[in-house]
Amino acid sequence: MKNSAFAMPGAETLARFAAITGERHALSDPAAMAPYLSEWRDKYVGRAAMVLRPGSVEEVSQILALANDRRVAIVPQGGNTGLVGGQVPFEEGNEVVVSLGRLNRILSIDAQGNTLTAQAGCTLAAIQHAAQEAGRLFPLSLGSEGSCQIGGNLATNAGGVAVLSFGNAREQVLGLEVVLADGRVWDGLRSLRKDNTGYDLKQLFVGSEGTLGIITAAVLKLRPRPRSRETAFAGVKTPRAAIALLQRAQEDFGAGVTSFELMARIGLDFTLRHLAGARDPLNEKWPWYVLLEVSSGDSQETARRRVEALLYEAMEAGEAGDVFLAQSQAQGEALWRLRTAMSEVQKHEGGSIKHDVSVPVAAIPEFLEQAGKQIEELVPGARPVPFGHLGDGNLHYNVSQPEGADKEAFLARWEEVSAAIHDLVAGHNGSISAEHGIGRMKRDLLPGVKSVVEMEMMRALKRTFDPRGILNPGKLL
Ligand code: FAD
Ligand code: ZN
């Protein structure tokens, strides 16, 4: 794909960009730029005229002012873990990547007010850690947390494994600092819980995928740190049984059910095969598994007793076949690894056609049945590997190639397979992007799932915030 609407920036413009960050942080050597031009799956490999690594909000501001003046296309980049290609430049080489990684300071923590203010380039793990040190919890949690950045999390409105109880990235933010397309800086770093003074501007930038402004800092909400956290792994016969277990858990613990993840047996098989040290916590094999986490203010003893009672009742009711309750933090982490390794281990099984869809929770069993049939008809032998955040109705409906099949030939059928899955999703009033965003991958699908009025409102916002269209052109819209 190309982005020919923008000219190649000339040597003089590039020299001016480099003068803003200093030569050391203005990369133009192909080898130095390479890590910023592709993502970990190598699904998208782009080119760029330059990669800039600004060290301050003033530098970001100067970069955008110059880019706007000279009409240079800018690709904002955080930790480069996005799964829809939004952070990778196109193949033409006329864009400038602005990588936020040097803006990595925690600016302040207010434990009493339960807020943390951080620069956009802080990794999610660094923010979780800082919250923990202050005796608080920052609940956002994703498989990529060691490298994704809070700016990227907000720009993509990331979800993850704790949305069930705490909401997605959108719900963790109180204020933002954003550099606008023309270089103006909006200081919206407010920490108020209540501020009913008109349009909620910060929320426009959340989920905007780098198309409306560059987020440079954020005020985030912290939560009390739970006294206890119980992690259990349950073998279940059907997705329907898993939903019954979810309901039982929520009746007992309410919002204390912080994660409820579903995984098909084939997913566990992949993990056991490809993740060093992984072992099946249960003696028998089950068609489906649930990873359940309950957090509470109860003492560990009380919490364990309550979760044991829940699991016992679920087994009595036939909702859970067999269960394993972690007896230590290390065991809990080992259970989590079985789930978080899911993205990685599929790579070892050849080509994988990926979906990030949501449907109403009650529709999940039917969707899974229909999707399985569709795949078998379209690509006999292809192996669906559904897993995801059952409590949110969000499935990563991935499909691995048939064993021994040709990887490229299988991947060539991506659009056909996706169209079938997305049709099913539409039939259940679901979404074709539950948490990963639109980026480049789903851009052309967007008008098909949004009304004309919705597309018009989105385009109007884009024109207003970025009249010259320099911010991440060709992504999202
Ligand atoms: P990038 O990938 O660098 O950028 C993503 C988008 O945001 C791009 O459009 C970019 O232009 C824009 N952007 C980045 N920083 C800024 C900024 N400061 N200002 C403006 N725009 C910006 N996602 C989930 O939602 N849930 C999951 O459970 C989940 N699990 C994952 C597991 C793995 C193993 C991996 C690799 C990814 C996973 N993801 C998940 C996807 C990804 O981690 C998230 O989308 C994450 O929020 C992206 O953050 P990032 O810093 O890497 O952003
Ligand atoms: Zn996910």
Coordinates of C-alpha atoms and ligand atoms in Angstrom, one line a residue:
M1 CA 0.0 0.0 0.0
K2 CA 1.2 3.5 -0.7
N3 CA 0.7 6.9 0.8
S4 CA 1.5 9.0 -2.2
A5 CA -0.6 12.0 -1.2
F6 CA 2.6 13.2 0.6
A7 CA 5.8 14.2 -1.0
M8 CA 9.1 12.7 0.0
P9 CA 10.6 15.2 2.6
G10 CA 13.7 16.8 1.2
A11 CA 17.2 16.9 2.7
E12 CA 16.7 20.3 4.2
T13 CA 13.5 19.4 5.9
L14 CA 15.1 16.2 7.3
A15 CA 18.0 18.2 8.6
R16 CA 15.6 20.5 10.4
F17 CA 13.8 17.6 12.0
A18 CA 17.2 16.2 13.1
A19 CA 18.1 19.6 14.6
I20 CA 15.0 19.4 16.8
T21 CA 15.9 16.1 18.5
G22 CA 19.6 16.2 17.9
E23 CA 21.4 14.0 15.4
R24 CA 21.7 11.1 17.9
H25 CA 17.9 10.8 18.1
A26 CA 17.2 11.2 14.4
L27 CA 17.7 7.9 12.7
S28 CA 18.0 7.6 9.0
D29 CA 20.4 4.7 8.6
P30 CA 18.3 1.6 7.4
A31 CA 19.8 -0.7 10.0
A32 CA 19.1 1.8 12.9
M33 CA 15.5 2.4 11.6
A34 CA 14.7 -1.3 11.0
P35 CA 13.2 -2.1 14.4
Y36 CA 10.7 0.8 14.0
L37 CA 9.6 -0.3 10.5
S38 CA 8.1 -3.7 11.2
E39 CA 6.2 -5.3 13.9
W40 CA 6.9 -8.6 15.7
R41 CA 4.8 -10.8 13.4
D42 CA 6.4 -9.2 10.3
K43 CA 2.9 -8.8 8.9
Y44 CA 3.7 -5.2 8.1
V45 CA 7.1 -4.0 7.0
G46 CA 7.3 -0.4 6.0
R47 CA 9.9 2.2 5.1
A48 CA 10.4 5.7 6.4
A49 CA 12.4 8.9 5.6
M50 CA 13.4 9.2 9.2
V51 CA 12.7 8.0 12.7
L52 CA 12.7 10.7 15.4
R53 CA 13.0 10.0 19.1
P54 CA 12.0 13.2 20.9
G55 CA 13.0 13.7 24.5
S56 CA 10.5 16.3 25.5
V57 CA 7.0 17.6 24.8
E58 CA 8.6 20.7 23.3
E59 CA 10.5 18.6 20.8
V60 CA 7.3 16.8 19.9
S61 CA 5.6 20.1 19.4
Q62 CA 8.4 21.5 17.2
I63 CA 8.3 18.3 15.1
L64 CA 4.6 18.5 14.4
A65 CA 4.7 22.3 13.7
L66 CA 7.4 21.6 11.1
A67 CA 5.6 18.6 9.7
N68 CA 2.4 20.5 9.4
D69 CA 4.1 23.4 7.7
R70 CA 5.9 21.2 5.2
R71 CA 3.1 18.6 4.9
V72 CA 5.2 15.6 6.1
A73 CA 3.2 12.5 7.1
I74 CA 3.9 11.5 10.7
V75 CA 3.5 8.0 12.2
P76 CA 3.3 8.1 16.0
Q77 CA 4.8 5.0 17.6
G78 CA 4.8 3.7 21.1
G79 CA 6.0 0.2 22.0
N80 CA 5.3 -1.1 18.5
T81 CA 3.2 -4.0 19.8
G82 CA 0.0 -3.0 18.0
L83 CA -1.7 -5.8 16.1
V84 CA -3.4 -3.8 13.3
G85 CA -0.4 -2.1 11.7
G86 CA -1.3 1.4 12.9
Q87 CA 2.2 2.1 14.2
V88 CA 4.1 0.9 11.1
P89 CA 4.7 3.3 8.2
F90 CA 3.6 2.4 4.7
E91 CA 6.0 1.0 2.1
E92 CA 6.6 4.2 0.2
G93 CA 9.2 5.6 2.6
N94 CA 7.9 9.2 2.7
E95 CA 6.7 9.2 6.3
V96 CA 8.5 10.1 9.5
V97 CA 8.1 7.9 12.5
V98 CA 7.9 9.7 15.9
S99 CA 8.8 7.2 18.6
L100 CA 7.8 8.2 22.1
G101 CA 10.1 5.8 24.0
R102 CA 12.3 8.5 25.5
L103 CA 9.4 10.2 27.2
N104 CA 9.5 7.6 29.9
R105 CA 9.3 9.4 33.2
I106 CA 6.7 8.8 35.9
L107 CA 5.9 12.5 36.8
S108 CA 4.0 12.1 40.1
I109 CA 2.0 9.8 42.2
D110 CA -0.8 10.9 44.5
A111 CA -1.6 7.8 46.6
Q112 CA -4.2 9.6 48.6
G113 CA -6.0 10.9 45.5
N114 CA -5.3 7.6 43.7
T115 CA -3.7 9.1 40.7
L116 CA -0.5 8.7 38.8
T117 CA 0.8 11.1 36.2
A118 CA 3.2 9.7 33.6
Q119 CA 4.8 10.5 30.3
A120 CA 3.4 8.6 27.3
G121 CA 6.5 6.5 26.7
C122 CA 6.4 4.7 30.0
T123 CA 5.8 1.0 29.5
L124 CA 2.6 -0.4 31.0
A125 CA 4.8 -2.6 33.2
A126 CA 6.6 0.4 34.6
I127 CA 3.3 2.1 35.5
Q128 CA 2.0 -1.0 37.1
H129 CA 5.2 -1.3 39.1
A130 CA 5.1 2.4 40.2
A131 CA 1.5 2.0 41.4
Q132 CA 2.5 -1.1 43.3
E133 CA 5.4 0.6 45.0
A134 CA 2.9 3.2 46.2
G135 CA 0.6 0.5 47.6
R136 CA -1.9 0.9 44.8
L137 CA -3.1 -1.0 41.7
F138 CA -3.0 0.1 38.1
P139 CA -5.3 -2.6 36.7
L140 CA -4.7 -2.4 32.9
S141 CA -3.0 -5.6 32.0
L142 CA -2.1 -7.2 28.6
G143 CA 0.2 -9.8 27.2
S144 CA 2.5 -7.1 25.8
E145 CA 2.7 -5.1 29.0
G146 CA 6.5 -5.3 29.2
S147 CA 6.9 -3.3 26.0
C148 CA 3.7 -1.5 25.1
Q149 CA 3.5 2.1 26.3
I150 CA 0.8 3.9 28.1
G151 CA 0.5 6.4 25.2
G152 CA -0.1 3.4 22.9
N153 CA -2.5 1.9 25.3
L154 CA -4.5 5.0 25.4
A155 CA -4.2 5.7 21.6
T156 CA -5.6 2.2 21.0
N157 CA -8.0 2.1 23.9
A158 CA -6.4 -1.2 24.9
G159 CA -8.4 -3.9 26.6
G160 CA -6.7 -6.9 28.1
V161 CA -7.4 -9.3 30.9
A162 CA -8.9 -7.1 33.6
V163 CA -11.6 -5.2 31.6
L164 CA -14.3 -7.3 33.1
S165 CA -13.9 -5.5 36.4
F166 CA -12.0 -2.3 35.6
G167 CA -12.9 -1.4 32.1
N168 CA -10.6 -0.7 29.2
A169 CA -7.9 2.0 28.8
R170 CA -10.5 4.6 28.3
E171 CA -11.7 4.1 31.9
Q172 CA -8.3 4.5 33.4
V173 CA -7.7 8.1 32.3
L174 CA -8.5 11.4 34.1
G175 CA -6.4 13.8 32.0
L176 CA -4.1 14.0 29.0
E177 CA -1.4 16.2 27.5
V178 CA -1.6 16.1 23.7
V179 CA 0.4 17.8 21.0
L180 CA -2.0 18.8 18.2
A181 CA -1.2 18.4 14.5
D182 CA -0.1 22.0 14.2
G183 CA 2.3 21.7 17.2
R184 CA 0.1 23.4 19.8
V185 CA 0.2 21.7 23.2
W186 CA -3.0 21.0 25.0
D187 CA -2.3 20.7 28.7
G188 CA -5.3 18.7 30.0
L189 CA -3.5 17.0 32.8
R190 CA -6.3 17.3 35.3
S191 CA -6.9 14.8 38.0
L192 CA -10.5 15.5 38.8
R193 CA -13.0 12.6 39.1
K194 CA -15.8 15.0 38.4
D195 CA -15.5 17.7 35.7
N196 CA -18.7 18.3 33.9
T197 CA -17.7 21.2 31.7
G198 CA -18.6 20.4 28.2
Y199 CA -17.2 17.9 25.7
D200 CA -14.9 15.3 27.1
L201 CA -12.0 16.1 24.9
K202 CA -9.5 13.6 26.3
Q203 CA -11.8 10.8 25.3
L204 CA -11.6 11.9 21.6
F205 CA -7.9 11.1 21.7
V206 CA -8.4 7.7 23.4
G207 CA -8.8 5.1 20.7
S208 CA -7.8 7.7 17.9
E209 CA -4.8 5.6 17.0
G210 CA -2.5 8.5 16.4
T211 CA -4.8 10.2 13.9
L212 CA -5.9 13.2 16.0
G213 CA -2.8 14.2 18.1
I214 CA 0.2 12.8 19.8
I215 CA -0.4 11.9 23.5
T216 CA 2.6 13.0 25.5
A217 CA 1.4 12.4 29.1
A218 CA -1.6 11.2 31.1
V219 CA -3.1 11.3 34.5
L220 CA -4.3 7.8 35.4
K221 CA -6.6 6.4 38.0
L222 CA -5.2 4.1 40.6
R223 CA -7.2 1.6 42.6
P224 CA -6.7 0.0 46.0
R225 CA -4.4 -3.0 45.9
P226 CA -6.4 -6.1 46.6
R227 CA -5.4 -8.0 49.7
S228 CA -5.9 -11.3 48.1
R229 CA -5.9 -12.7 44.6
E230 CA -6.9 -16.2 43.8
T231 CA -6.2 -17.8 40.4
A232 CA -8.0 -21.0 39.3
F233 CA -7.9 -23.1 36.1
A234 CA -11.1 -25.0 35.3
G235 CA -11.7 -27.7 32.7
V236 CA -15.2 -27.3 31.2
K237 CA -17.2 -29.2 28.7
T238 CA -18.7 -26.4 26.7
P239 CA -18.6 -22.6 26.3
R240 CA -22.1 -22.7 27.7
A241 CA -20.9 -24.3 30.9
A242 CA -18.1 -21.6 31.1
I243 CA -20.8 -18.9 30.9
A244 CA -22.7 -20.5 33.7
L245 CA -19.5 -20.6 35.8
L246 CA -19.0 -16.9 35.0
Q247 CA -22.4 -16.0 36.2
R248 CA -22.0 -18.1 39.4
A249 CA -18.7 -16.4 40.1
Q250 CA -20.1 -12.9 39.5
E251 CA -23.1 -13.7 41.8
D252 CA -20.6 -14.6 44.5
F253 CA -17.9 -11.9 44.0
G254 CA -19.4 -9.2 41.8
A255 CA -16.7 -7.0 40.4
G256 CA -14.2 -9.1 42.4
V257 CA -14.1 -11.4 39.4
T258 CA -11.2 -9.5 37.7
S259 CA -10.5 -12.0 34.9
F260 CA -12.4 -14.7 33.2
E261 CA -10.6 -16.1 30.2
L262 CA -11.6 -18.9 27.9
M263 CA -9.3 -21.2 25.9
A264 CA -10.0 -24.2 23.7
R265 CA -8.0 -27.4 24.3
I266 CA -6.0 -26.9 21.1
G267 CA -4.7 -23.6 22.5
L268 CA -3.5 -25.4 25.7
D269 CA -2.0 -28.1 23.4
F270 CA 0.0 -25.5 21.5
T271 CA 1.2 -24.0 24.8
L272 CA 2.3 -27.3 26.2
R273 CA 4.1 -28.1 23.0
H274 CA 5.9 -24.8 22.5
L275 CA 6.3 -23.1 25.9
A276 CA 9.3 -24.4 27.9
G277 CA 8.3 -25.6 31.3
A278 CA 4.5 -25.5 30.7
R279 CA 2.5 -28.3 32.2
D280 CA -1.2 -29.2 32.2
P281 CA -2.6 -28.4 35.7
L282 CA -5.4 -30.9 35.3
N283 CA -5.1 -34.7 35.1
E284 CA -7.8 -35.2 32.4
K285 CA -8.2 -33.4 29.1
W286 CA -11.2 -31.0 28.7
P287 CA -12.5 -29.5 25.5
W288 CA -12.4 -26.0 27.0
Y289 CA -10.6 -24.2 29.9
V290 CA -11.4 -21.2 32.0
L291 CA -8.8 -19.1 33.8
L292 CA -10.5 -17.3 36.6
E293 CA -9.1 -14.6 38.8
V294 CA -10.9 -13.2 41.9
S295 CA -9.4 -10.2 43.7
S296 CA -10.8 -8.9 47.0
G297 CA -10.2 -7.1 50.2
D298 CA -10.6 -10.3 52.1
S299 CA -7.7 -12.0 53.9
Q300 CA -6.0 -14.6 51.8
E301 CA -7.5 -17.4 54.0
T302 CA -11.0 -16.1 53.7
A303 CA -10.7 -15.5 50.0
R304 CA -9.3 -19.0 49.4
R305 CA -12.2 -20.5 51.3
R306 CA -14.7 -18.6 49.4
V307 CA -13.2 -19.4 46.0
E308 CA -12.9 -23.1 47.0
A309 CA -16.6 -23.0 47.8
L310 CA -17.4 -21.4 44.5
L311 CA -15.4 -24.0 42.6
Y312 CA -17.0 -26.9 44.5
E313 CA -20.5 -25.7 43.8
A314 CA -19.6 -25.2 40.1
M315 CA -18.4 -28.8 40.0
E316 CA -21.5 -30.0 41.8
A317 CA -23.6 -28.2 39.2
G318 CA -21.7 -29.7 36.4
E319 CA -20.4 -26.3 35.2
A320 CA -16.8 -27.1 35.9
G321 CA -15.4 -30.6 35.2
D322 CA -12.2 -30.4 37.1
V323 CA -10.4 -27.4 38.8
F324 CA -7.0 -26.4 39.9
L325 CA -6.7 -23.5 42.4
A326 CA -3.2 -22.0 42.6
Q327 CA -1.7 -22.5 46.1
S328 CA 1.0 -19.9 45.7
Q329 CA 1.8 -16.8 43.7
A330 CA 4.2 -18.8 41.6
Q331 CA 1.5 -21.3 40.7
G332 CA -0.9 -18.5 39.9
E333 CA 1.8 -17.0 37.5
A334 CA 2.3 -20.4 35.9
L335 CA -1.4 -20.6 35.2
W336 CA -1.4 -17.1 33.7
R337 CA 1.5 -18.0 31.4
L338 CA -0.6 -20.8 29.9
R339 CA -3.0 -18.0 28.8
T340 CA -0.6 -15.2 28.0
A341 CA 1.6 -17.4 25.8
M342 CA -1.3 -18.0 23.5
S343 CA -0.3 -15.2 21.0
E344 CA 3.3 -16.4 20.8
V345 CA 2.8 -20.2 20.6
Q346 CA 0.6 -20.0 17.5
K347 CA 3.6 -18.8 15.5
H348 CA 5.1 -22.2 15.8
E349 CA 2.1 -23.9 14.2
G350 CA 2.4 -22.1 10.8
G351 CA 0.2 -19.4 9.4
S352 CA -2.5 -18.0 11.6
I353 CA -5.5 -15.9 10.4
K354 CA -6.5 -13.7 13.3
H355 CA -9.6 -12.1 14.5
D356 CA -10.5 -9.9 17.4
V357 CA -14.2 -9.9 17.7
S358 CA -16.9 -9.4 20.2
V359 CA -20.5 -10.6 20.5
P360 CA -22.9 -10.5 23.4
V361 CA -21.7 -13.0 25.9
A362 CA -24.8 -15.1 25.6
A363 CA -24.2 -15.5 21.8
I364 CA -20.7 -16.9 22.2
P365 CA -21.6 -20.6 22.2
E366 CA -23.6 -20.2 19.0
F367 CA -21.0 -18.1 17.4
L368 CA -18.3 -20.6 18.1
E369 CA -20.4 -23.5 16.6
Q370 CA -21.2 -21.5 13.5
A371 CA -17.6 -20.3 13.1
G372 CA -16.2 -23.8 13.4
K373 CA -18.5 -25.1 10.7
Q374 CA -17.7 -22.1 8.4
I375 CA -14.0 -22.7 8.7
E376 CA -14.2 -26.4 8.0
E377 CA -16.2 -25.7 4.9
L378 CA -13.9 -23.0 3.7
V379 CA -10.5 -24.5 4.5
P380 CA -10.9 -28.2 5.5
G381 CA -8.4 -29.1 8.1
A382 CA -7.8 -25.6 9.3
R383 CA -7.6 -25.4 13.1
P384 CA -9.6 -22.8 14.9
V385 CA -7.8 -21.6 18.1
P386 CA -10.4 -19.6 19.9
F387 CA -9.4 -17.9 23.1
G388 CA -10.1 -14.6 24.8
H389 CA -11.9 -12.6 27.4
L390 CA -15.1 -14.5 27.7
G391 CA -16.4 -12.1 30.4
D392 CA -16.3 -9.3 27.9
G393 CA -17.7 -11.3 25.0
N394 CA -14.4 -10.8 23.3
L395 CA -12.8 -13.7 21.4
H396 CA -9.5 -13.9 19.6
Y397 CA -10.9 -16.2 17.0
N398 CA -7.6 -17.3 15.4
V399 CA -7.4 -20.0 12.8
S400 CA -4.1 -21.9 12.4
Q401 CA -3.3 -23.5 9.0
P402 CA -4.0 -27.2 8.4
E403 CA -1.1 -29.3 9.6
G404 CA 1.5 -29.6 6.8
A405 CA -0.2 -27.1 4.6
D406 CA 1.6 -24.3 2.7
K407 CA 1.8 -21.2 4.9
E408 CA 1.6 -18.6 2.2
A409 CA -1.2 -20.3 0.4
F410 CA -3.2 -20.4 3.6
L411 CA -2.5 -16.8 4.5
A412 CA -3.5 -15.8 1.0
R413 CA -7.1 -16.7 2.1
W414 CA -7.1 -14.2 5.0
E415 CA -9.7 -11.9 3.5
E416 CA -12.0 -14.7 2.5
V417 CA -11.8 -16.3 5.9
S418 CA -12.2 -13.0 7.7
A419 CA -15.2 -12.0 5.7
A420 CA -17.0 -15.3 6.8
I421 CA -16.1 -14.7 10.4
H422 CA -17.1 -11.0 10.3
D423 CA -20.4 -11.9 8.7
L424 CA -21.2 -14.2 11.6
V425 CA -20.2 -11.4 14.0
A426 CA -22.5 -9.0 12.2
G427 CA -25.3 -11.5 12.5
H428 CA -24.9 -11.3 16.3
N429 CA -24.6 -7.5 16.3
G430 CA -21.0 -7.8 17.3
S431 CA -17.8 -5.9 16.6
I432 CA -15.0 -6.7 14.1
S433 CA -12.5 -5.1 16.4
A434 CA -13.2 -5.6 20.1
E435 CA -9.9 -4.2 21.5
H436 CA -7.1 -4.0 18.9
G437 CA -8.4 -1.1 16.9
I438 CA -8.6 -0.5 13.2
G439 CA -5.2 0.7 12.1
R440 CA -4.3 -0.4 8.6
M441 CA -5.6 -3.9 8.8
K442 CA -9.3 -3.1 9.1
R443 CA -9.4 0.4 7.6
D444 CA -11.3 -0.7 4.5
L445 CA -13.8 -2.7 6.6
L446 CA -14.8 0.3 8.7
P447 CA -17.3 1.9 6.3
G448 CA -19.0 -1.5 6.0
V449 CA -19.7 -1.6 9.8
K450 CA -20.4 2.0 10.5
S451 CA -23.3 4.0 9.4
V452 CA -22.9 6.9 6.9
V453 CA -23.6 9.3 9.8
E454 CA -20.9 7.7 12.0
M455 CA -18.3 7.9 9.2
E456 CA -19.2 11.5 8.5
M457 CA -18.8 12.5 12.2
M458 CA -15.4 10.7 12.4
R459 CA -14.2 12.4 9.2
A460 CA -15.4 15.8 10.5
L461 CA -13.3 15.3 13.7
K462 CA -10.3 14.3 11.7
R463 CA -10.6 17.4 9.5
T464 CA -11.0 19.6 12.6
F465 CA -8.0 18.3 14.5
D466 CA -5.8 17.6 11.6
P467 CA -6.8 19.7 8.6
R468 CA -3.8 18.8 6.6
G469 CA -4.1 15.2 7.3
I470 CA -0.5 14.7 8.4
L471 CA -1.2 12.4 11.4
N472 CA -1.0 8.7 10.6
P473 CA -2.7 9.1 7.2
G474 CA -4.2 6.0 5.7
K475 CA -4.8 4.5 9.2
L476 CA -8.2 4.1 10.8
L477 CA -10.0 6.4 8.2
Ligands
FAD1 P1 2.0 1.0 19.2 O1 1.8 -0.4 18.6 O2 3.3 1.6 19.0 O3 0.9 1.9 18.5 C1 -0.4 1.6 18.4 C2 -1.3 2.7 17.8 O4 -1.2 3.8 18.7 C3 -0.7 3.3 16.5 O5 -1.8 3.7 15.6 C4 0.1 4.5 16.9 O6 0.2 5.4 15.8 C5 -0.6 5.0 18.1 N1 0.2 5.6 19.1 C6 1.2 5.0 19.9 N2 1.6 5.8 20.8 C7 0.9 7.0 20.6 C8 1.0 8.3 21.3 N3 1.8 8.5 22.3 N4 0.1 9.2 20.9 C9 -0.7 9.0 19.8 N5 -0.8 7.8 19.2 C10 0.0 6.9 19.6 N6 -4.2 -5.3 23.0 C11 -5.3 -5.3 23.7 O7 -6.1 -4.4 23.6 N7 -5.6 -6.4 24.6 C12 -4.7 -7.4 24.7 O8 -5.0 -8.3 25.5 C13 -3.5 -7.4 24.0 N8 -2.6 -8.4 24.1 C14 -1.5 -8.4 23.3 C15 -0.6 -9.4 23.5 C16 0.6 -9.4 22.7 C17 1.6 -10.5 22.9 C18 0.8 -8.4 21.8 C19 2.0 -8.3 21.0 C20 -0.1 -7.3 21.6 C21 -1.3 -7.3 22.4 N9 -2.2 -6.3 22.3 C22 -3.3 -6.3 23.1 C23 -2.0 -5.2 21.3 C24 -1.1 -4.1 21.8 O9 -0.3 -4.4 22.8 C25 -2.0 -2.9 22.3 O10 -2.7 -2.4 21.2 C26 -1.1 -1.8 22.9 O11 -2.1 -0.9 23.5 C27 -0.3 -1.0 21.9 O12 0.6 -0.1 22.6 P2 2.0 0.3 21.9 O13 2.6 1.3 22.9 O14 2.8 -0.9 21.6 O15 1.5 1.1 20.7
ZN2 ZN -7.0 -9.8 24.1

